[in-house]
Amino acid sequence: MNFVPLVAKTLIAMKIPTFLKRAPFKLLAILIPLALFFLGWWFGLPPAEKSDGEAAASGEVWTCSMHPQIRQPEFGLCPICNMDLIILEDDGEGGLREVSISAEAAAMLDLRVAPVVRAPAAREVRLFGRIDYDERRTATITARVGGRLDRLFVDFTGARVTEGDHLAEIYSPDLLVTQRELIEARRAIDAMPAGASDAVRDTRQRLLSASREKLRLLQFSDEQIAEIEQSREPREHLTLRATMSGVVTTRLANQGDYVETGDVLFKIADLRHLWLNLEAYETDLPWLRYGQDVSFHIDALPGREFHGSVVFIDPAIDPARRIARVRVNIENEDLAIKPGMFARATIASATDGGGHRLDPKLAGKWISPMHPEIIKDAPGDCDICGMALVPIEEYATMSAASGEDPLLVPATAVLRTGQRAIVYVRLPEAPTPMFEGREIVLGPRAGDHFIVSSGLSEGELVISRGAFKLDSELQIKGRPSMMNPEAGLIERPAHDAPESLAAQWQPLPRALHRFNQDPTEAHIDEMKTHIEGIHTGQLQPDELALWEEFSRSLRNELEVARADVVTNPDQAVAHVARAFERAGRFLGVPYQPVATTADPEAAAVLRDAIADYLPLAQALADDDDSAAKQAAETLAATVTGDLKPLAQAVANATDIDERRKAFEPLSDHLIERIREHGTDAVGNAYVVHCPMAFGDAGADWISQKPEVLNPYFGDRMLTCGTVTATLSVDQSDQSDQSDQSDQSDQSDHTDH
């Protein structure tokens, strides 16, 4: 409503113009209150009733600070919580997760930044455990024959014995029978006549040997057996002796007991060698390695520090307690440490960029697979079990250090929810403080830092305090955030991606199929390298922001799947498939795997043909007819079949215009041959289309890079065209393309 005409009509009705000549001061007394009235009425109007310039016509959007999904064109109350709506400010930021704030606001929010650094990741792992017997240094004394224990020399638990000490005497009728067999066998040989045959002598000798062996198995010594043979009198009792030195930990018989063959009588343990069984949580396991030095303290022995080495890490997790047992071998020569004591252990561990770091003193050593405490400087056999030693770098989870320190990000900078981790990165090129939310892949925690597996670069600045406040700002604006990574995104139909992106995306479904057939790290590297090498110079700002979001997410998901390709390949395949599906839904690109077949022999021929074809395309783009004619002749001499007459037609053309006309069918035929027999097998081959060639009829050609150098127009319109397909990608060349992507993006555009 316009109040100016209303004011004019009111003044005329009051005959103000006549009155103005008579009493100007009286007029002011009337006009001032009247003006104040209309001003108050104007500003009191609700926003929806204002005319040109009011809020409703200005395109303002009102939202709720508690429920950012609410969007209304006018002021009002939130339909969910009844709070007053606030204006949703459009700051014009390009990235989906970018948020800018003024320097004053950053100071008020007390935002702090910290750099992402590359440094050794060190951590002290503190574990708790208990001293136990060394299971390999225990012995069980059993009854070799049934009988009666007439005497116990060791009659209490805890007695110390030495190997060979007598433990008990057992009376056994079976023992008497066995001794009499020996005596009779001895008498038979002694009474044998001098003229006895060899067969008789051999039979009696074998009977004597068998009788001796029976007694030997009953723990009779050779001296005892010889004494029985000479005395011709059997012994009534068998003496049981200790088979090792140690402490009697268990006594299961009393003097006078009758026992059966095989009954356990004593258990002996060598306390000079013990085990420390530690309990490690899942989060501790990445920091534990075989051969690590362990320092531990025992409350019962204050002031003393003991050391051992990690020789075993339980391959399974206790499903109830979520722990894994870690075993440490310890020496106990003075017998001060007792089984059953509790110990507090500390393991100092460090890791490199590859996730492992060997102790320098272990580098190049050889270790026993069954007894990891056996470590030698050269190949050989284990002193305990005789197995061949293996290089320590190949043993279990140990590997050689990569020589590169890992990336570290402050733990306070990471926002974690479920499997996702987000940090806010300061954008250095922005004139005002601007931050970008970025999903990253974390490794294990190292003290006050996390190891970053993917998503950040050395030197980038991240919000180390106040990141949640920035994330809340994105939530209010209805944009992707920690809690809702798909806020504000719209799914796009398949094949609705920008043409330049769709063309370069084509090798990825093919690589996905190869990964599904053979889930290996090499195929993960193939997909990741191609994603990083895609040129984005032709994408619009909103398309570029969407690509940066999902390309980064894809690279992160590939790194997550890398950890499963060996231990759980099916899970890795399913994980990558979900990541491609999510990216495809929002980017508008196909995400189903595409099978390809290539004929190796035909692909080799096509590779040679392309090598001669590219100089021809370059000469035409350079407007060099002489070089083009020579290149066409070379190509015609190389190719065979249908390509030969087409190449010869280019060589026989009279001028460059005619040569360009002959170049089109040659290009079309070569493109078709690559599609049929050489997909992803002939190096780099991109299809570029010029819509203005030959009177706007359009024409295609092959390029080794996703860039436009038009052979149909040359210098007149050198960059007219777009990349429409990727026929083949040479993975060995992808790293170079990725490094040069920024430079190529500057020239990779359409110029009509």
CSV table of C-alpha atoms in Angstrom, one decimal, residues 377-737:
chain,number,residue,atom,x,y,z
A,377,ASP,CA,71.1,-62.4,13.0
A,378,ALA,CA,71.1,-64.9,10.1
A,379,PRO,CA,69.0,-67.7,8.7
A,380,GLY,CA,68.9,-71.0,10.6
A,381,ASP,CA,66.7,-73.3,12.7
A,382,CYS,CA,64.9,-72.7,16.0
A,383,ASP,CA,66.8,-73.9,19.0
A,384,ILE,CA,63.6,-75.2,20.6
A,385,CYS,CA,61.5,-76.8,17.8
A,386,GLY,CA,64.0,-77.0,14.9
A,387,MET,CA,61.7,-75.0,12.5
A,388,ALA,CA,63.4,-72.8,9.9
A,389,LEU,CA,63.6,-69.2,10.9
A,390,VAL,CA,61.9,-66.5,8.8
A,391,PRO,CA,62.7,-62.8,8.2
A,392,ILE,CA,61.1,-60.8,11.0
A,393,GLU,CA,59.6,-58.3,8.4
A,394,GLU,CA,57.5,-61.2,7.1
A,395,TYR,CA,56.4,-62.5,10.4
A,396,ALA,CA,52.8,-62.0,11.5
A,397,THR,CA,51.7,-58.3,11.4
A,398,MET,CA,55.2,-56.9,11.3
A,399,SER,CA,56.4,-55.0,8.2
A,400,ALA,CA,59.3,-52.8,7.3
A,401,ALA,CA,59.0,-49.1,8.0
A,402,SER,CA,57.9,-47.1,5.0
A,403,GLY,CA,60.3,-44.2,5.9
A,404,GLU,CA,57.5,-41.6,5.9
A,405,ASP,CA,55.9,-40.2,9.0
A,406,PRO,CA,52.0,-40.3,9.2
A,407,LEU,CA,49.7,-37.3,9.0
A,408,LEU,CA,48.5,-36.2,12.4
A,409,VAL,CA,45.4,-34.1,13.2
A,410,PRO,CA,44.5,-32.9,16.7
A,411,ALA,CA,41.9,-35.1,18.3
A,412,THR,CA,39.8,-32.1,19.4
A,413,ALA,CA,39.4,-31.1,15.7
A,414,VAL,CA,37.6,-34.3,14.8
A,415,LEU,CA,33.8,-34.6,14.9
A,416,ARG,CA,32.9,-38.3,15.0
A,417,THR,CA,29.5,-40.0,14.4
A,418,GLY,CA,29.3,-43.7,13.8
A,419,GLN,CA,31.8,-44.6,11.0
A,420,ARG,CA,32.2,-40.9,9.8
A,421,ALA,CA,34.8,-38.4,10.9
A,422,ILE,CA,34.6,-34.7,9.9
A,423,VAL,CA,37.0,-31.8,10.4
A,424,TYR,CA,36.7,-28.1,9.3
A,425,VAL,CA,39.5,-26.9,7.2
A,426,ARG,CA,40.5,-23.2,6.8
A,427,LEU,CA,40.5,-22.2,3.1
A,428,PRO,CA,43.6,-20.1,2.6
A,429,GLU,CA,42.5,-18.4,-0.6
A,430,ALA,CA,39.3,-16.8,0.9
A,431,PRO,CA,39.6,-13.1,1.8
A,432,THR,CA,37.5,-13.6,4.9
A,433,PRO,CA,37.6,-16.6,7.3
A,434,MET,CA,36.0,-19.4,5.4
A,435,PHE,CA,36.0,-23.1,6.5
A,436,GLU,CA,35.1,-26.3,4.6
A,437,GLY,CA,33.7,-29.4,6.3
A,438,ARG,CA,35.5,-32.4,5.1
A,439,GLU,CA,35.0,-36.1,5.7
A,440,ILE,CA,38.3,-37.9,6.5
A,441,VAL,CA,39.4,-41.5,7.2
A,442,LEU,CA,41.1,-41.9,10.6
A,443,GLY,CA,43.7,-44.3,11.7
A,444,PRO,CA,44.4,-45.2,15.3
A,445,ARG,CA,44.6,-42.5,18.0
A,446,ALA,CA,48.1,-41.5,19.1
A,447,GLY,CA,47.8,-39.5,22.3
A,448,ASP,CA,46.3,-36.1,21.6
A,449,HIS,CA,46.2,-36.8,17.8
A,450,PHE,CA,44.6,-39.0,15.3
A,451,ILE,CA,46.5,-40.6,12.4
A,452,VAL,CA,44.8,-39.5,9.1
A,453,SER,CA,44.6,-42.1,6.4
A,454,SER,CA,42.9,-40.0,3.8
A,455,GLY,CA,41.2,-36.6,3.3
A,456,LEU,CA,43.8,-34.1,4.5
A,457,SER,CA,47.2,-32.8,3.4
A,458,GLU,CA,50.2,-31.7,5.3
A,459,GLY,CA,50.1,-28.0,6.3
A,460,GLU,CA,46.3,-27.5,6.1
A,461,LEU,CA,44.8,-25.7,9.0
A,462,VAL,CA,41.9,-27.3,10.8
A,463,ILE,CA,39.6,-26.0,13.6
A,464,SER,CA,40.9,-27.5,16.7
A,465,ARG,CA,38.3,-25.8,19.0
A,466,GLY,CA,34.8,-24.7,18.0
A,467,ALA,CA,34.3,-27.1,15.1
A,468,PHE,CA,30.8,-28.1,16.4
A,469,LYS,CA,29.7,-24.5,16.2
A,470,LEU,CA,30.5,-24.3,12.5
A,471,ASP,CA,28.8,-27.6,12.0
A,472,SER,CA,25.6,-26.3,13.7
A,473,GLU,CA,25.7,-23.3,11.2
A,474,LEU,CA,25.6,-25.7,8.3
A,475,GLN,CA,22.7,-27.6,9.9
A,476,ILE,CA,20.7,-24.4,10.3
A,477,LYS,CA,21.4,-23.6,6.6
A,478,GLY,CA,20.2,-27.1,5.6
A,479,ARG,CA,23.4,-28.1,4.0
A,480,PRO,CA,25.5,-31.3,4.4
A,481,SER,CA,26.8,-31.5,8.0
A,482,MET,CA,28.0,-34.1,10.5
A,483,MET,CA,24.5,-35.2,11.5
A,484,ASN,CA,23.0,-35.1,8.1
A,485,PRO,CA,25.5,-35.6,5.3
A,486,GLU,CA,22.8,-35.5,2.5
A,487,ALA,CA,21.0,-32.3,3.6
A,488,GLY,CA,20.0,-30.1,0.8
A,489,LEU,CA,21.2,-32.6,-1.9
A,490,ILE,CA,18.9,-33.6,-4.7
A,491,GLU,CA,19.1,-37.0,-6.4
A,492,ARG,CA,19.7,-36.8,-10.1
A,493,PRO,CA,18.6,-39.3,-12.7
A,494,ALA,CA,21.1,-41.6,-14.2
A,495,HIS,CA,23.1,-40.2,-17.1
A,496,ASP,CA,22.2,-36.6,-16.0
A,497,ALA,CA,25.7,-35.6,-15.1
A,498,PRO,CA,27.5,-32.8,-17.0
A,499,GLU,CA,28.9,-34.0,-20.3
A,500,SER,CA,32.5,-33.5,-19.5
A,501,LEU,CA,32.1,-35.4,-16.1
A,502,ALA,CA,30.1,-38.2,-17.7
A,503,ALA,CA,32.7,-38.7,-20.4
A,504,GLN,CA,35.6,-39.0,-17.9
A,505,TRP,CA,33.5,-41.2,-15.5
A,506,GLN,CA,33.1,-44.0,-17.9
A,507,PRO,CA,36.3,-46.0,-16.9
A,508,LEU,CA,35.1,-46.2,-13.3
A,509,PRO,CA,32.2,-48.7,-13.7
A,510,ARG,CA,34.6,-50.8,-15.8
A,511,ALA,CA,37.2,-50.7,-13.0
A,512,LEU,CA,34.5,-51.5,-10.5
A,513,HIS,CA,33.7,-54.6,-12.4
A,514,ARG,CA,37.3,-55.7,-12.3
A,515,PHE,CA,37.5,-55.0,-8.6
A,516,ASN,CA,34.3,-57.1,-8.0
A,517,GLN,CA,35.9,-60.0,-9.9
A,518,ASP,CA,39.3,-59.6,-8.1
A,519,PRO,CA,39.2,-57.4,-5.0
A,520,THR,CA,42.8,-56.3,-4.7
A,521,GLU,CA,44.6,-53.2,-3.6
A,522,ALA,CA,45.8,-52.7,-7.2
A,523,HIS,CA,42.2,-52.2,-8.4
A,524,ILE,CA,41.5,-49.9,-5.5
A,525,ASP,CA,44.5,-47.8,-6.6
A,526,GLU,CA,43.3,-47.9,-10.2
A,527,MET,CA,39.9,-46.4,-9.2
A,528,LYS,CA,41.3,-43.9,-6.8
A,529,THR,CA,43.9,-42.7,-9.3
A,530,HIS,CA,41.3,-42.2,-12.0
A,531,ILE,CA,39.1,-40.2,-9.7
A,532,GLU,CA,42.0,-37.9,-8.8
A,533,GLY,CA,42.8,-37.5,-12.5
A,534,ILE,CA,39.4,-36.3,-13.7
A,535,HIS,CA,39.6,-32.8,-15.1
A,536,THR,CA,37.0,-30.4,-13.8
A,537,GLY,CA,37.7,-27.2,-15.9
A,538,GLN,CA,34.3,-27.4,-17.7
A,539,LEU,CA,32.1,-27.9,-14.6
A,540,GLN,CA,30.0,-25.0,-13.4
A,541,PRO,CA,30.5,-23.8,-9.8
A,542,ASP,CA,27.6,-25.8,-8.4
A,543,GLU,CA,28.6,-28.9,-10.3
A,544,LEU,CA,32.2,-28.5,-9.2
A,545,ALA,CA,31.1,-28.3,-5.5
A,546,LEU,CA,29.0,-31.5,-5.9
A,547,TRP,CA,31.9,-33.3,-7.6
A,548,GLU,CA,34.4,-32.2,-4.9
A,549,GLU,CA,32.0,-33.5,-2.2
A,550,PHE,CA,31.5,-37.0,-3.6
A,551,SER,CA,34.9,-37.5,-5.2
A,552,ARG,CA,36.4,-37.0,-1.8
A,553,SER,CA,33.9,-39.3,-0.2
A,554,LEU,CA,34.6,-41.9,-2.8
A,555,ARG,CA,38.4,-41.7,-2.2
A,556,ASN,CA,37.8,-42.0,1.5
A,557,GLU,CA,35.5,-45.1,1.1
A,558,LEU,CA,38.1,-46.7,-1.1
A,559,GLU,CA,40.7,-46.3,1.6
A,560,VAL,CA,38.3,-47.9,4.2
A,561,ALA,CA,37.8,-50.8,1.8
A,562,ARG,CA,41.5,-51.2,1.4
A,563,ALA,CA,41.8,-52.6,4.9
A,564,ASP,CA,39.3,-55.4,4.1
A,565,VAL,CA,40.5,-56.7,0.7
A,566,VAL,CA,42.7,-59.3,2.4
A,567,THR,CA,40.8,-60.3,5.5
A,568,ASN,CA,37.2,-59.8,4.2
A,569,PRO,CA,37.1,-59.3,0.4
A,570,ASP,CA,33.3,-59.7,0.2
A,571,GLN,CA,32.8,-56.9,2.7
A,572,ALA,CA,35.2,-54.7,0.8
A,573,VAL,CA,33.2,-55.3,-2.5
A,574,ALA,CA,29.9,-54.5,-0.8
A,575,HIS,CA,31.4,-51.4,0.8
A,576,VAL,CA,32.7,-50.0,-2.5
A,577,ALA,CA,29.4,-50.8,-4.3
A,578,ARG,CA,27.5,-48.7,-1.7
A,579,ALA,CA,29.9,-45.8,-2.1
A,580,PHE,CA,29.6,-45.8,-5.9
A,581,GLU,CA,25.8,-46.1,-5.6
A,582,ARG,CA,25.6,-43.1,-3.3
A,583,ALA,CA,27.9,-41.0,-5.5
A,584,GLY,CA,26.0,-42.0,-8.6
A,585,ARG,CA,22.6,-41.1,-7.2
A,586,PHE,CA,23.7,-37.5,-6.5
A,587,LEU,CA,26.1,-37.0,-9.4
A,588,GLY,CA,23.9,-38.4,-12.0
A,589,VAL,CA,26.5,-40.9,-13.3
A,590,PRO,CA,26.1,-44.7,-13.7
A,591,TYR,CA,27.3,-46.7,-10.8
A,592,GLN,CA,26.6,-50.3,-11.9
A,593,PRO,CA,29.7,-52.3,-12.8
A,594,VAL,CA,30.3,-52.7,-16.5
A,595,ALA,CA,32.0,-55.8,-17.9
A,596,THR,CA,34.5,-55.3,-20.8
A,597,THR,CA,36.3,-57.7,-23.0
A,598,ALA,CA,39.4,-56.9,-25.0
A,599,ASP,CA,41.2,-58.9,-27.6
A,600,PRO,CA,44.9,-58.7,-26.6
A,601,GLU,CA,46.2,-59.2,-30.2
A,602,ALA,CA,43.7,-56.7,-31.7
A,603,ALA,CA,44.5,-54.3,-28.8
A,604,ALA,CA,48.2,-54.4,-29.6
A,605,VAL,CA,47.5,-53.6,-33.2
A,606,LEU,CA,45.2,-50.7,-32.2
A,607,ARG,CA,47.8,-49.4,-29.8
A,608,ASP,CA,50.3,-49.1,-32.7
A,609,ALA,CA,47.6,-47.5,-34.9
A,610,ILE,CA,46.9,-44.9,-32.3
A,611,ALA,CA,50.6,-44.1,-31.9
A,612,ASP,CA,50.7,-43.1,-35.6
A,613,TYR,CA,47.2,-41.5,-35.6
A,614,LEU,CA,48.0,-39.0,-32.8
A,615,PRO,CA,50.7,-37.1,-34.8
A,616,LEU,CA,48.2,-36.8,-37.7
A,617,ALA,CA,45.6,-35.2,-35.4
A,618,GLN,CA,48.3,-32.9,-33.9
A,619,ALA,CA,49.5,-31.8,-37.4
A,620,LEU,CA,45.9,-30.9,-38.5
A,621,ALA,CA,45.4,-29.0,-35.3
A,622,ASP,CA,48.6,-27.1,-36.0
A,623,ASP,CA,47.4,-26.3,-39.6
A,624,ASP,CA,50.6,-28.0,-40.9
A,625,ASP,CA,49.4,-29.8,-44.1
A,626,SER,CA,52.9,-31.1,-44.9
A,627,ALA,CA,53.3,-32.8,-41.6
A,628,ALA,CA,49.7,-34.1,-41.8
A,629,LYS,CA,50.4,-35.7,-45.2
A,630,GLN,CA,53.6,-37.4,-43.9
A,631,ALA,CA,51.8,-38.6,-40.7
A,632,ALA,CA,48.9,-40.0,-42.8
A,633,GLU,CA,51.4,-41.9,-45.1
A,634,THR,CA,53.1,-43.4,-42.0
A,635,LEU,CA,49.7,-44.4,-40.6
A,636,ALA,CA,48.6,-46.0,-43.9
A,637,ALA,CA,51.8,-48.0,-44.0
A,638,THR,CA,51.2,-49.3,-40.5
A,639,VAL,CA,47.5,-50.2,-40.4
A,640,THR,CA,45.8,-53.1,-42.1
A,641,GLY,CA,42.2,-54.0,-43.0
A,642,ASP,CA,39.5,-51.4,-43.2
A,643,LEU,CA,41.7,-48.7,-41.6
A,644,LYS,CA,44.3,-48.8,-44.4
A,645,PRO,CA,42.2,-47.3,-47.3
A,646,LEU,CA,40.8,-44.7,-44.9
A,647,ALA,CA,44.3,-43.6,-43.9
A,648,GLN,CA,45.4,-43.7,-47.5
A,649,ALA,CA,42.6,-41.4,-48.4
A,650,VAL,CA,43.9,-38.8,-45.9
A,651,ALA,CA,47.4,-39.1,-47.3
A,652,ASN,CA,46.1,-38.7,-50.9
A,653,ALA,CA,44.0,-35.5,-50.2
A,654,THR,CA,45.1,-32.5,-52.2
A,655,ASP,CA,44.9,-29.8,-49.5
A,656,ILE,CA,44.3,-29.5,-45.8
A,657,ASP,CA,40.6,-29.0,-46.1
A,658,GLU,CA,40.2,-32.2,-48.1
A,659,ARG,CA,42.5,-34.0,-45.6
A,660,ARG,CA,40.3,-32.9,-42.7
A,661,LYS,CA,37.2,-34.3,-44.5
A,662,ALA,CA,39.0,-37.6,-45.0
A,663,PHE,CA,40.2,-37.5,-41.4
A,664,GLU,CA,36.6,-37.8,-40.0
A,665,PRO,CA,35.7,-41.3,-41.3
A,666,LEU,CA,39.2,-42.5,-40.3
A,667,SER,CA,38.6,-41.3,-36.7
A,668,ASP,CA,35.0,-42.8,-36.6
A,669,HIS,CA,36.2,-46.2,-37.7
A,670,LEU,CA,39.2,-46.2,-35.3
A,671,ILE,CA,36.9,-45.2,-32.4
A,672,GLU,CA,34.5,-48.1,-33.2
A,673,ARG,CA,37.4,-50.5,-33.4
A,674,ILE,CA,38.6,-49.5,-30.0
A,675,ARG,CA,35.1,-49.9,-28.5
A,676,GLU,CA,34.9,-53.4,-29.9
A,677,HIS,CA,38.4,-54.8,-29.1
A,678,GLY,CA,40.5,-52.4,-27.1
A,679,THR,CA,38.5,-50.9,-24.2
A,680,ASP,CA,41.0,-50.1,-21.4
A,681,ALA,CA,43.7,-51.9,-23.3
A,682,VAL,CA,45.2,-49.4,-25.7
A,683,GLY,CA,46.6,-46.7,-23.3
A,684,ASN,CA,44.9,-43.3,-23.0
A,685,ALA,CA,42.2,-42.8,-25.6
A,686,TYR,CA,39.5,-40.0,-25.2
A,687,VAL,CA,36.8,-39.1,-27.7
A,688,VAL,CA,36.4,-35.4,-28.4
A,689,HIS,CA,33.5,-33.9,-30.3
A,690,CYS,CA,33.3,-30.6,-32.2
A,691,PRO,CA,29.6,-29.7,-32.8
A,692,MET,CA,30.5,-27.0,-35.4
A,693,ALA,CA,32.6,-29.1,-37.8
A,694,PHE,CA,31.4,-29.4,-41.4
A,695,GLY,CA,28.5,-27.0,-41.3
A,696,ASP,CA,27.4,-27.8,-37.7
A,697,ALA,CA,27.2,-31.5,-38.6
A,698,GLY,CA,29.8,-32.3,-35.9
A,699,ALA,CA,32.7,-34.6,-35.9
A,700,ASP,CA,34.8,-36.7,-33.5
A,701,TRP,CA,38.5,-37.4,-33.0
A,702,ILE,CA,40.7,-39.3,-30.6
A,703,SER,CA,42.9,-37.5,-28.0
A,704,GLN,CA,45.5,-38.9,-25.7
A,705,LYS,CA,44.5,-36.5,-23.0
A,706,PRO,CA,41.1,-35.1,-21.9
A,707,GLU,CA,41.8,-31.8,-23.6
A,708,VAL,CA,40.6,-30.0,-26.8
A,709,LEU,CA,43.0,-29.3,-29.7
A,710,ASN,CA,40.6,-29.2,-32.7
A,711,PRO,CA,42.0,-30.8,-35.9
A,712,TYR,CA,39.0,-29.7,-38.0
A,713,PHE,CA,39.5,-26.0,-37.4
A,714,GLY,CA,43.1,-25.6,-36.3
A,715,ASP,CA,44.0,-22.2,-35.1
A,716,ARG,CA,40.7,-20.7,-36.1
A,717,MET,CA,38.8,-22.5,-33.2
A,718,LEU,CA,41.5,-24.6,-31.6
A,719,THR,CA,39.6,-25.3,-28.4
A,720,CYS,CA,36.1,-25.8,-29.9
A,721,GLY,CA,34.8,-29.1,-28.6
A,722,THR,CA,34.2,-31.3,-25.5
A,723,VAL,CA,35.4,-34.7,-24.3
A,724,THR,CA,32.4,-37.0,-24.8
A,725,ALA,CA,33.8,-40.5,-24.0
A,726,THR,CA,36.8,-42.3,-22.4
A,727,LEU,CA,37.6,-45.4,-24.4
A,728,SER,CA,40.7,-46.5,-22.6
A,729,VAL,CA,42.9,-45.4,-19.6
A,730,ASP,CA,46.5,-46.2,-19.1
A,731,GLN,CA,46.9,-46.5,-15.3
A,732,SER,CA,50.6,-46.1,-15.5
A,733,ASP,CA,50.1,-42.6,-16.9
A,734,GLN,CA,47.3,-41.5,-14.5
A,735,SER,CA,49.6,-40.1,-11.9
A,736,ASP,CA,51.1,-37.7,-14.4
A,737,GLN,CA,47.7,-36.6,-15.5
